mmCIF file with all atom_site columns, C-alpha atoms in Angstrom:
data_model
loop_
_atom_site.group_PDB
_atom_site.id
_atom_site.type_symbol
_atom_site.label_atom_id
_atom_site.label_alt_id
_atom_site.label_comp_id
_atom_site.label_asym_id
_atom_site.label_entity_id
_atom_site.label_seq_id
_atom_site.pdbx_PDB_ins_code
_atom_site.Cartn_x
_atom_site.Cartn_y
_atom_site.Cartn_z
_atom_site.occupancy
_atom_site.B_iso_or_equiv
_atom_site.pdbx_formal_charge
_atom_site.auth_seq_id
_atom_site.auth_comp_id
_atom_site.auth_asym_id
_atom_site.auth_atom_id
_atom_site.pdbx_PDB_model_num
ATOM 1   C CA . MET A 1 1   ? 8.112  12.425  125.287 1.00 52.00 ? 1   MET A CA 1
ATOM 2   C CA . ALA A 1 2   ? 9.534  9.646   127.257 1.00 64.00 ? 2   ALA A CA 1
ATOM 3   C CA . LEU A 1 3   ? 12.383 10.053  129.175 1.00 75.00 ? 3   LEU A CA 1
ATOM 4   C CA . ASP A 1 4   ? 15.239 7.396   129.087 1.00 91.00 ? 4   ASP A CA 1
ATOM 5   C CA . ARG A 1 5   ? 15.766 6.511   132.963 1.00 93.00 ? 5   ARG A CA 1
ATOM 6   C CA . VAL A 1 6   ? 18.372 4.304   134.205 1.00 96.00 ? 6   VAL A CA 1
ATOM 7   C CA . LYS A 1 7   ? 17.864 2.628   137.815 1.00 97.00 ? 7   LYS A CA 1
ATOM 8   C CA . ILE A 1 8   ? 20.910 2.460   140.115 1.00 97.00 ? 8   ILE A CA 1
ATOM 9   C CA . LEU A 1 9   ? 20.899 0.394   143.479 1.00 97.00 ? 9   LEU A CA 1
ATOM 10  C CA . VAL A 1 10  ? 23.201 2.395   146.053 1.00 97.00 ? 10  VAL A CA 1
ATOM 11  C CA . LEU A 1 11  ? 23.760 -0.463  148.511 1.00 96.00 ? 11  LEU A CA 1
ATOM 12  C CA . GLY A 1 12  ? 25.819 -0.990  151.760 1.00 95.00 ? 12  GLY A CA 1
ATOM 13  C CA . ASP A 1 13  ? 25.566 -1.120  155.509 1.00 95.00 ? 13  ASP A CA 1
ATOM 14  C CA . SER A 1 14  ? 23.968 1.665   157.660 1.00 94.00 ? 14  SER A CA 1
ATOM 15  C CA . GLY A 1 15  ? 26.264 4.579   158.421 1.00 93.00 ? 15  GLY A CA 1
ATOM 16  C CA . VAL A 1 16  ? 28.894 3.738   155.651 1.00 95.00 ? 16  VAL A CA 1
ATOM 17  C CA . GLY A 1 17  ? 27.924 6.987   153.663 1.00 95.00 ? 17  GLY A CA 1
ATOM 18  C CA . LYS A 1 18  ? 25.923 6.174   151.035 1.00 96.00 ? 18  LYS A CA 1
ATOM 19  C CA . THR A 1 19  ? 23.677 9.242   151.320 1.00 95.00 ? 19  THR A CA 1
ATOM 20  C CA . CYS A 1 20  ? 26.607 11.562  151.457 1.00 96.00 ? 20  CYS A CA 1
ATOM 21  C CA . LEU A 1 21  ? 27.756 10.002  148.329 1.00 96.00 ? 21  LEU A CA 1
ATOM 22  C CA . VAL A 1 22  ? 24.768 10.291  146.553 1.00 96.00 ? 22  VAL A CA 1
ATOM 23  C CA . HIS A 1 23  ? 24.325 13.771  147.561 1.00 95.00 ? 23  HIS A CA 1
ATOM 24  C CA . LEU A 1 24  ? 28.030 14.508  146.490 1.00 96.00 ? 24  LEU A CA 1
ATOM 25  C CA . LEU A 1 25  ? 27.379 12.971  143.062 1.00 94.00 ? 25  LEU A CA 1
ATOM 26  C CA . ARG A 1 26  ? 24.304 14.634  142.464 1.00 93.00 ? 26  ARG A CA 1
ATOM 27  C CA . LYS A 1 27  ? 24.992 18.350  143.623 1.00 91.00 ? 27  LYS A CA 1
ATOM 28  C CA . GLN A 1 28  ? 28.925 18.569  143.965 1.00 91.00 ? 28  GLN A CA 1
ATOM 29  C CA . GLN A 1 29  ? 28.284 19.587  147.742 1.00 92.00 ? 29  GLN A CA 1
ATOM 30  C CA . VAL A 1 30  ? 29.415 17.946  150.898 1.00 92.00 ? 30  VAL A CA 1
ATOM 31  C CA . LEU A 1 31  ? 26.057 16.865  153.198 1.00 91.00 ? 31  LEU A CA 1
ATOM 32  C CA . SER A 1 32  ? 27.316 17.671  156.643 1.00 83.00 ? 32  SER A CA 1
ATOM 33  C CA . SER A 1 33  ? 24.405 16.326  158.658 1.00 80.00 ? 33  SER A CA 1
ATOM 34  C CA . PRO A 1 34  ? 22.811 13.346  156.913 1.00 82.00 ? 34  PRO A CA 1
ATOM 35  C CA . ALA A 1 35  ? 19.745 11.686  158.065 1.00 81.00 ? 35  ALA A CA 1
ATOM 36  C CA . TRP A 1 36  ? 19.286 7.774   158.601 1.00 80.00 ? 36  TRP A CA 1
ATOM 37  C CA . THR A 1 37  ? 17.535 6.279   155.481 1.00 85.00 ? 37  THR A CA 1
ATOM 38  C CA . ILE A 1 38  ? 14.407 4.379   156.111 1.00 83.00 ? 38  ILE A CA 1
ATOM 39  C CA . GLY A 1 39  ? 13.137 2.166   153.359 1.00 86.00 ? 39  GLY A CA 1
ATOM 40  C CA . CYS A 1 40  ? 14.840 4.244   150.236 1.00 92.00 ? 40  CYS A CA 1
ATOM 41  C CA . SER A 1 41  ? 15.387 7.398   148.855 1.00 93.00 ? 41  SER A CA 1
ATOM 42  C CA . ILE A 1 42  ? 16.094 8.459   145.197 1.00 95.00 ? 42  ILE A CA 1
ATOM 43  C CA . GLU A 1 43  ? 18.107 11.119  143.752 1.00 95.00 ? 43  GLU A CA 1
ATOM 44  C CA . ILE A 1 44  ? 17.799 12.116  139.888 1.00 95.00 ? 44  ILE A CA 1
ATOM 45  C CA . GLN A 1 45  ? 21.114 12.652  138.256 1.00 94.00 ? 45  GLN A CA 1
ATOM 46  C CA . PRO A 1 46  ? 20.963 13.946  134.491 1.00 94.00 ? 46  PRO A CA 1
ATOM 47  C CA . TYR A 1 47  ? 23.908 12.309  132.540 1.00 96.00 ? 47  TYR A CA 1
ATOM 48  C CA . GLU A 1 48  ? 25.255 13.264  129.014 1.00 95.00 ? 48  GLU A CA 1
ATOM 49  C CA . PHE A 1 49  ? 26.005 10.229  127.117 1.00 95.00 ? 49  PHE A CA 1
ATOM 50  C CA . THR A 1 50  ? 28.415 10.930  124.073 1.00 93.00 ? 50  THR A CA 1
ATOM 51  C CA . LYS A 1 51  ? 30.000 7.479   123.022 1.00 91.00 ? 51  LYS A CA 1
ATOM 52  C CA . ARG A 1 52  ? 27.512 6.936   120.325 1.00 87.00 ? 52  ARG A CA 1
ATOM 53  C CA . GLY A 1 53  ? 26.935 9.894   117.904 1.00 84.00 ? 53  GLY A CA 1
ATOM 54  C CA . PRO A 1 54  ? 25.416 13.119  119.148 1.00 91.00 ? 54  PRO A CA 1
ATOM 55  C CA . SER A 1 55  ? 25.183 13.822  122.967 1.00 93.00 ? 55  SER A CA 1
ATOM 56  C CA . LYS A 1 56  ? 21.987 12.464  124.483 1.00 93.00 ? 56  LYS A CA 1
ATOM 57  C CA . THR A 1 57  ? 20.633 13.004  128.028 1.00 95.00 ? 57  THR A CA 1
ATOM 58  C CA . TYR A 1 58  ? 19.750 9.981   130.202 1.00 96.00 ? 58  TYR A CA 1
ATOM 59  C CA . PHE A 1 59  ? 18.287 10.371  133.785 1.00 96.00 ? 59  PHE A CA 1
ATOM 60  C CA . PHE A 1 60  ? 19.898 8.204   136.293 1.00 97.00 ? 60  PHE A CA 1
ATOM 61  C CA . GLU A 1 61  ? 17.772 7.420   139.481 1.00 97.00 ? 61  GLU A CA 1
ATOM 62  C CA . LEU A 1 62  ? 19.940 6.613   142.295 1.00 97.00 ? 62  LEU A CA 1
ATOM 63  C CA . TRP A 1 63  ? 18.179 4.599   144.679 1.00 97.00 ? 63  TRP A CA 1
ATOM 64  C CA . ASP A 1 64  ? 19.761 5.096   148.371 1.00 96.00 ? 64  ASP A CA 1
ATOM 65  C CA . VAL A 1 65  ? 18.432 1.774   150.104 1.00 95.00 ? 65  VAL A CA 1
ATOM 66  C CA . GLY A 1 66  ? 18.625 1.848   153.846 1.00 92.00 ? 66  GLY A CA 1
ATOM 67  C CA . GLY A 1 67  ? 21.175 -0.617  155.145 1.00 88.00 ? 67  GLY A CA 1
ATOM 68  C CA . SER A 1 68  ? 19.754 -2.056  158.426 1.00 82.00 ? 68  SER A CA 1
ATOM 69  C CA . PHE A 1 69  ? 20.051 -5.905  158.460 1.00 76.00 ? 69  PHE A CA 1
ATOM 70  C CA . ALA A 1 70  ? 16.755 -5.762  160.405 1.00 74.00 ? 70  ALA A CA 1
ATOM 71  C CA . HIS A 1 71  ? 15.037 -4.794  157.503 1.00 73.00 ? 71  HIS A CA 1
ATOM 72  C CA . GLN A 1 72  ? 16.377 -7.389  154.944 1.00 77.00 ? 72  GLN A CA 1
ATOM 73  C CA . SER A 1 73  ? 13.108 -9.236  154.426 1.00 75.00 ? 73  SER A CA 1
ATOM 74  C CA . ALA A 1 74  ? 11.554 -5.921  153.137 1.00 81.00 ? 74  ALA A CA 1
ATOM 75  C CA . ARG A 1 75  ? 14.158 -4.717  150.654 1.00 87.00 ? 75  ARG A CA 1
ATOM 76  C CA . SER A 1 76  ? 13.390 -6.904  147.959 1.00 86.00 ? 76  SER A CA 1
ATOM 77  C CA . ILE A 1 77  ? 10.540 -4.287  146.940 1.00 90.00 ? 77  ILE A CA 1
ATOM 78  C CA . PHE A 1 78  ? 13.231 -1.896  145.953 1.00 93.00 ? 78  PHE A CA 1
ATOM 79  C CA . TYR A 1 79  ? 15.165 -4.496  143.615 1.00 92.00 ? 79  TYR A CA 1
ATOM 80  C CA . ASN A 1 80  ? 12.892 -4.529  140.693 1.00 90.00 ? 80  ASN A CA 1
ATOM 81  C CA . SER A 1 81  ? 14.133 -3.606  137.127 1.00 91.00 ? 81  SER A CA 1
ATOM 82  C CA . TYR A 1 82  ? 17.665 -2.123  138.144 1.00 94.00 ? 82  TYR A CA 1
ATOM 83  C CA . HIS A 1 83  ? 20.250 -1.634  135.709 1.00 95.00 ? 83  HIS A CA 1
ATOM 84  C CA . GLY A 1 84  ? 23.519 -1.208  137.917 1.00 96.00 ? 84  GLY A CA 1
ATOM 85  C CA . LEU A 1 85  ? 24.925 -1.478  141.326 1.00 96.00 ? 85  LEU A CA 1
ATOM 86  C CA . ILE A 1 86  ? 26.888 0.883   143.628 1.00 97.00 ? 86  ILE A CA 1
ATOM 87  C CA . LEU A 1 87  ? 28.349 -0.858  146.507 1.00 96.00 ? 87  LEU A CA 1
ATOM 88  C CA . VAL A 1 88  ? 29.635 1.305   149.352 1.00 96.00 ? 88  VAL A CA 1
ATOM 89  C CA . HIS A 1 89  ? 31.956 0.529   152.246 1.00 95.00 ? 89  HIS A CA 1
ATOM 90  C CA . ASP A 1 90  ? 33.430 2.429   155.181 1.00 95.00 ? 90  ASP A CA 1
ATOM 91  C CA . LEU A 1 91  ? 37.234 2.287   155.033 1.00 92.00 ? 91  LEU A CA 1
ATOM 92  C CA . THR A 1 92  ? 37.377 2.434   158.881 1.00 93.00 ? 92  THR A CA 1
ATOM 93  C CA . ASN A 1 93  ? 35.240 -0.553  159.019 1.00 93.00 ? 93  ASN A CA 1
ATOM 94  C CA . ARG A 1 94  ? 36.389 -3.622  157.559 1.00 90.00 ? 94  ARG A CA 1
ATOM 95  C CA . LYS A 1 95  ? 33.505 -5.522  158.534 1.00 93.00 ? 95  LYS A CA 1
ATOM 96  C CA . SER A 1 96  ? 31.644 -3.286  156.134 1.00 94.00 ? 96  SER A CA 1
ATOM 97  C CA . TYR A 1 97  ? 33.539 -4.206  153.209 1.00 91.00 ? 97  TYR A CA 1
ATOM 98  C CA . GLY A 1 98  ? 33.132 -7.960  153.985 1.00 89.00 ? 98  GLY A CA 1
ATOM 99  C CA . ASN A 1 99  ? 29.418 -7.196  154.202 1.00 92.00 ? 99  ASN A CA 1
ATOM 100 C CA . LEU A 1 100 ? 29.294 -6.433  150.425 1.00 91.00 ? 100 LEU A CA 1
ATOM 101 C CA . SER A 1 101 ? 29.439 -9.839  149.431 1.00 88.00 ? 101 SER A CA 1
ATOM 102 C CA . ARG A 1 102 ? 26.088 -10.182 151.350 1.00 90.00 ? 102 ARG A CA 1
ATOM 103 C CA . TRP A 1 103 ? 24.812 -7.334  149.591 1.00 91.00 ? 103 TRP A CA 1
ATOM 104 C CA . LEU A 1 104 ? 25.563 -8.563  146.451 1.00 89.00 ? 104 LEU A CA 1
ATOM 105 C CA . ALA A 1 105 ? 24.266 -12.091 147.168 1.00 87.00 ? 105 ALA A CA 1
ATOM 106 C CA . GLU A 1 106 ? 20.903 -10.391 148.478 1.00 89.00 ? 106 GLU A CA 1
ATOM 107 C CA . VAL A 1 107 ? 20.347 -8.550  145.510 1.00 89.00 ? 107 VAL A CA 1
ATOM 108 C CA . LEU A 1 108 ? 21.335 -10.959 142.848 1.00 84.00 ? 108 LEU A CA 1
ATOM 109 C CA . SER A 1 109 ? 19.402 -13.623 144.599 1.00 82.00 ? 109 SER A CA 1
ATOM 110 C CA . SER A 1 110 ? 16.248 -11.501 144.413 1.00 78.00 ? 110 SER A CA 1
ATOM 111 C CA . SER A 1 111 ? 16.842 -10.996 140.622 1.00 60.00 ? 111 SER A CA 1
ATOM 112 C CA . GLY A 1 112 ? 15.944 -12.479 137.284 1.00 49.00 ? 112 GLY A CA 1
ATOM 113 C CA . GLU A 1 113 ? 15.662 -11.023 133.691 1.00 41.00 ? 113 GLU A CA 1
ATOM 114 C CA . SER A 1 114 ? 12.550 -8.297  133.665 1.00 40.00 ? 114 SER A CA 1
ATOM 115 C CA . GLY A 1 115 ? 10.586 -7.367  130.613 1.00 34.00 ? 115 GLY A CA 1
ATOM 116 C CA . THR A 1 116 ? 11.938 -3.720  130.836 1.00 43.00 ? 116 THR A CA 1
ATOM 117 C CA . GLY A 1 117 ? 15.558 -4.361  129.905 1.00 50.00 ? 117 GLY A CA 1
ATOM 118 C CA . GLY A 1 118 ? 16.745 -4.490  133.684 1.00 69.00 ? 118 GLY A CA 1
ATOM 119 C CA . TYR A 1 119 ? 17.754 -6.853  136.199 1.00 67.00 ? 119 TYR A CA 1
ATOM 120 C CA . GLY A 1 120 ? 15.389 -8.220  138.858 1.00 62.00 ? 120 GLY A CA 1
ATOM 121 C CA . HIS A 1 121 ? 12.045 -8.968  140.156 1.00 56.00 ? 121 HIS A CA 1
ATOM 122 C CA . ALA A 1 122 ? 11.306 -8.861  143.575 1.00 50.00 ? 122 ALA A CA 1
ATOM 123 C CA . ARG A 1 123 ? 10.567 -12.416 145.238 1.00 50.00 ? 123 ARG A CA 1
ATOM 124 C CA . LYS A 1 124 ? 10.422 -13.412 148.674 1.00 48.00 ? 124 LYS A CA 1
ATOM 125 C CA . GLN A 1 125 ? 13.534 -15.088 149.844 1.00 47.00 ? 125 GLN A CA 1
ATOM 126 C CA . SER A 1 126 ? 12.919 -18.378 151.843 1.00 40.00 ? 126 SER A CA 1
ATOM 127 C CA . LYS A 1 127 ? 16.212 -18.341 153.738 1.00 45.00 ? 127 LYS A CA 1
ATOM 128 C CA . PRO A 1 128 ? 18.853 -15.575 154.537 1.00 48.00 ? 128 PRO A CA 1
ATOM 129 C CA . VAL A 1 129 ? 21.385 -15.085 152.065 1.00 49.00 ? 129 VAL A CA 1
ATOM 130 C CA . ILE A 1 130 ? 25.084 -15.984 153.208 1.00 51.00 ? 130 ILE A CA 1
ATOM 131 C CA . ASP A 1 131 ? 27.529 -14.835 150.829 1.00 61.00 ? 131 ASP A CA 1
ATOM 132 C CA . PHE A 1 132 ? 28.138 -13.939 147.204 1.00 57.00 ? 132 PHE A CA 1
ATOM 133 C CA . ASP A 1 133 ? 28.549 -16.720 144.536 1.00 61.00 ? 133 ASP A CA 1
ATOM 134 C CA . PRO A 1 134 ? 30.641 -15.455 141.556 1.00 60.00 ? 134 PRO A CA 1
ATOM 135 C CA . GLU A 1 135 ? 28.515 -17.728 139.123 1.00 63.00 ? 135 GLU A CA 1
ATOM 136 C CA . GLN A 1 136 ? 25.336 -15.726 140.239 1.00 58.00 ? 136 GLN A CA 1
ATOM 137 C CA . TYR A 1 137 ? 27.198 -12.819 138.895 1.00 56.00 ? 137 TYR A CA 1
ATOM 138 C CA . LEU A 1 138 ? 28.049 -14.527 135.579 1.00 58.00 ? 138 LEU A CA 1
ATOM 139 C CA . GLU A 1 139 ? 24.239 -15.017 134.878 1.00 57.00 ? 139 GLU A CA 1
ATOM 140 C CA . ASN A 1 140 ? 23.380 -11.449 135.334 1.00 63.00 ? 140 ASN A CA 1
ATOM 141 C CA . GLN A 1 141 ? 26.347 -9.235  134.129 1.00 78.00 ? 141 GLN A CA 1
ATOM 142 C CA . VAL A 1 142 ? 25.034 -6.183  135.645 1.00 88.00 ? 142 VAL A CA 1
ATOM 143 C CA . PRO A 1 143 ? 27.590 -3.198  135.885 1.00 93.00 ? 143 PRO A CA 1
ATOM 144 C CA . ILE A 1 144 ? 29.165 -2.697  139.176 1.00 94.00 ? 144 ILE A CA 1
ATOM 145 C CA . LEU A 1 145 ? 31.003 0.138   141.170 1.00 95.00 ? 145 LEU A CA 1
ATOM 146 C CA . VAL A 1 146 ? 32.374 -0.355  144.427 1.00 94.00 ? 146 VAL A CA 1
ATOM 147 C CA . VAL A 1 147 ? 33.299 2.693   146.727 1.00 96.00 ? 147 VAL A CA 1
ATOM 148 C CA . GLY A 1 148 ? 35.220 2.842   149.822 1.00 94.00 ? 148 GLY A CA 1
ATOM 149 C CA . THR A 1 149 ? 34.035 6.200   151.899 1.00 95.00 ? 149 THR A CA 1
ATOM 150 C CA . LYS A 1 150 ? 35.620 8.080   154.598 1.00 93.00 ? 150 LYS A CA 1
ATOM 151 C CA . GLN A 1 151 ? 38.860 8.517   153.281 1.00 91.00 ? 151 GLN A CA 1
ATOM 152 C CA . ASP A 1 152 ? 39.572 11.655  155.262 1.00 90.00 ? 152 ASP A CA 1
ATOM 153 C CA . LEU A 1 153 ? 39.311 9.625   158.544 1.00 89.00 ? 153 LEU A CA 1
ATOM 154 C CA . ILE A 1 154 ? 42.602 7.316   157.334 1.00 84.00 ? 154 ILE A CA 1
ATOM 155 C CA . GLY A 1 155 ? 44.675 9.862   155.434 1.00 68.00 ? 155 GLY A CA 1
ATOM 156 C CA . PRO A 1 156 ? 46.590 8.735   152.673 1.00 64.00 ? 156 PRO A CA 1
ATOM 157 C CA . VAL A 1 157 ? 46.322 5.135   151.832 1.00 58.00 ? 157 VAL A CA 1
ATOM 158 C CA . GLN A 1 158 ? 48.492 2.896   149.703 1.00 52.00 ? 158 GLN A CA 1
ATOM 159 C CA . GLU A 1 159 ? 46.529 0.574   147.235 1.00 51.00 ? 159 GLU A CA 1
ATOM 160 C CA . ASP A 1 160 ? 45.040 -2.258  149.643 1.00 56.00 ? 160 ASP A CA 1
ATOM 161 C CA . LYS A 1 161 ? 44.075 -5.371  147.937 1.00 53.00 ? 161 LYS A CA 1
ATOM 162 C CA . ARG A 1 162 ? 42.211 -6.660  150.829 1.00 56.00 ? 162 ARG A CA 1
ATOM 163 C CA . PHE A 1 163 ? 39.248 -4.308  149.545 1.00 56.00 ? 163 PHE A CA 1
ATOM 164 C CA . HIS A 1 164 ? 39.324 -5.496  146.147 1.00 58.00 ? 164 HIS A CA 1
ATOM 165 C CA . GLY A 1 165 ? 37.864 -9.060  146.429 1.00 65.00 ? 165 GLY A CA 1
ATOM 166 C CA . VAL A 1 166 ? 34.213 -8.410  145.716 1.00 69.00 ? 166 VAL A CA 1
ATOM 167 C CA . ALA A 1 167 ? 35.179 -5.917  142.871 1.00 69.00 ? 167 ALA A CA 1
ATOM 168 C CA . GLU A 1 168 ? 37.483 -8.395  141.358 1.00 72.00 ? 168 GLU A CA 1
ATOM 169 C CA . GLY A 1 169 ? 34.996 -11.374 141.841 1.00 68.00 ? 169 GLY A CA 1
ATOM 170 C CA . ALA A 1 170 ? 32.172 -9.215  139.930 1.00 69.00 ? 170 ALA A CA 1
ATOM 171 C CA . GLY A 1 171 ? 34.561 -7.607  137.467 1.00 73.00 ? 171 GLY A CA 1
ATOM 172 C CA . ALA A 1 172 ? 33.702 -4.102  139.135 1.00 83.00 ? 172 ALA A CA 1
ATOM 173 C CA . GLU A 1 173 ? 35.693 -0.843  139.176 1.00 87.00 ? 173 GLU A CA 1
ATOM 174 C CA . TYR A 1 174 ? 36.667 0.139   142.669 1.00 91.00 ? 174 TYR A CA 1
ATOM 175 C CA . MET A 1 175 ? 37.640 3.466   144.087 1.00 92.00 ? 175 MET A CA 1
ATOM 176 C CA . ASN A 1 176 ? 37.994 5.484   147.481 1.00 93.00 ? 176 ASN A CA 1
ATOM 177 C CA . VAL A 1 177 ? 36.179 8.714   148.189 1.00 94.00 ? 177 VAL A CA 1
ATOM 178 C CA . ASN A 1 178 ? 36.466 11.520  150.988 1.00 94.00 ? 178 ASN A CA 1
ATOM 179 C CA . CYS A 1 179 ? 32.658 12.838  150.748 1.00 95.00 ? 179 CYS A CA 1
ATOM 180 C CA . MET A 1 180 ? 33.803 15.713  152.779 1.00 94.00 ? 180 MET A CA 1
ATOM 181 C CA . ASP A 1 181 ? 35.793 17.114  149.685 1.00 94.00 ? 181 ASP A CA 1
ATOM 182 C CA . GLN A 1 182 ? 33.128 18.685  147.286 1.00 93.00 ? 182 GLN A CA 1
ATOM 183 C CA . LYS A 1 183 ? 36.099 18.400  144.642 1.00 94.00 ? 183 LYS A CA 1
ATOM 184 C CA . GLN A 1 184 ? 36.009 14.685  144.642 1.00 94.00 ? 184 GLN A CA 1
ATOM 185 C CA . PHE A 1 185 ? 33.892 14.504  141.504 1.00 95.00 ? 185 PHE A CA 1
ATOM 186 C CA . LEU A 1 186 ? 35.198 17.600  139.693 1.00 93.00 ? 186 LEU A CA 1
ATOM 187 C CA . SER A 1 187 ? 35.126 17.065  135.948 1.00 93.00 ? 187 SER A CA 1
ATOM 188 C CA . GLY A 1 188 ? 38.606 15.143  134.849 1.00 94.00 ? 188 GLY A CA 1
ATOM 189 C CA . SER A 1 189 ? 39.573 14.115  138.165 1.00 95.00 ? 189 SER A CA 1
ATOM 190 C CA . PRO A 1 190 ? 40.208 10.310  138.638 1.00 94.00 ? 190 PRO A CA 1
ATOM 191 C CA . ASN A 1 191 ? 36.821 9.664   140.563 1.00 95.00 ? 191 ASN A CA 1
ATOM 192 C CA . GLN A 1 192 ? 34.740 11.461  138.075 1.00 96.00 ? 192 GLN A CA 1
ATOM 193 C CA . ILE A 1 193 ? 36.283 9.462   135.377 1.00 96.00 ? 193 ILE A CA 1
ATOM 194 C CA . LYS A 1 194 ? 35.499 6.364   137.044 1.00 96.00 ? 194 LYS A CA 1
ATOM 195 C CA . VAL A 1 195 ? 32.197 7.236   137.485 1.00 97.00 ? 195 VAL A CA 1
ATOM 196 C CA . GLN A 1 196 ? 31.582 8.200   134.001 1.00 96.00 ? 196 GLN A CA 1
ATOM 197 C CA . ASP A 1 197 ? 32.843 4.933   132.775 1.00 96.00 ? 197 ASP A CA 1
ATOM 198 C CA . PHE A 1 198 ? 30.381 3.263   135.038 1.00 96.00 ? 198 PHE A CA 1
ATOM 199 C CA . PHE A 1 199 ? 27.709 5.311   133.662 1.00 97.00 ? 199 PHE A CA 1
ATOM 200 C CA . ASP A 1 200 ? 28.426 4.760   130.272 1.00 96.00 ? 200 ASP A CA 1
ATOM 201 C CA . LYS A 1 201 ? 28.982 0.889   130.825 1.00 95.00 ? 201 LYS A CA 1
ATOM 202 C CA . VAL A 1 202 ? 25.291 0.922   132.303 1.00 96.00 ? 202 VAL A CA 1
ATOM 203 C CA . ILE A 1 203 ? 23.819 2.886   129.322 1.00 96.00 ? 203 ILE A CA 1
ATOM 204 C CA . GLU A 1 204 ? 25.753 0.540   126.833 1.00 94.00 ? 204 GLU A CA 1
ATOM 205 C CA . ARG A 1 205 ? 24.145 -2.583  128.534 1.00 92.00 ? 205 ARG A CA 1
ATOM 206 C CA . LYS A 1 206 ? 20.575 -1.229  128.700 1.00 92.00 ? 206 LYS A CA 1
ATOM 207 C CA . PHE A 1 207 ? 19.995 0.467   125.582 1.00 91.00 ? 207 PHE A CA 1
ATOM 208 C CA . TYR A 1 208 ? 22.696 -0.674  122.993 1.00 88.00 ? 208 TYR A CA 1
ATOM 209 C CA . SER A 1 209 ? 23.663 -4.478  123.792 1.00 80.00 ? 209 SER A CA 1
ATOM 210 C CA . LYS A 1 210 ? 22.904 -7.024  121.306 1.00 63.00 ? 210 LYS A CA 1
ATOM 211 C CA . SER A 1 211 ? 20.414 -8.563  123.351 1.00 50.00 ? 211 SER A CA 1
ATOM 212 C CA . GLN A 1 212 ? 18.613 -5.124  123.688 1.00 49.00 ? 212 GLN A CA 1
ATOM 213 C CA . GLY A 1 213 ? 19.117 -3.476  120.543 1.00 42.00 ? 213 GLY A CA 1
ATOM 214 C CA . VAL A 1 214 ? 18.664 0.266   120.731 1.00 43.00 ? 214 VAL A CA 1
ATOM 215 C CA . ILE A 1 215 ? 15.699 1.330   122.478 1.00 38.00 ? 215 ILE A CA 1
#
């Protein structure tokens, strides 16, 4: 029996905590000593979708892409046929947030409609990507979740609109997390609800949109 799989790209600068975030999402456990990601690592997250009739299990592939800009020219091989994006930045490093626009521009510039209900087919870029153009997003409409990590290092924070620019420009949900707290994604918690809404949106677009029909 064929599995209903969904591909999510997890993108952001080196050291922002992408691997810790994916580990916490997948296993509800803290990863205290993460290794640097070279290339890409993949975790599989089963997810029960309940919005349309009986519950149905989908398998989310969380593609944790290495964040070094030295490898930018080689990363496009991971951008084939994706269905959603998680953009990650470090709350203690404002530059990492500013670079999210570069990450979004990079992946969207490597993207086009594929024949598998996903976004993106790898193609070589002729020049470096500089910034995110909102018109690129309007052409793709891929679901996006923006995550600020290392909340434990800055303490309680007020809502900071400076960290909402990319999220608002791409129509994305935004949340802050402490990846050293295994309770961050407990059932019913605010962050768990945001992740659930994001996963639901990805499934709706891939399997139930008018353009795709029900697969």
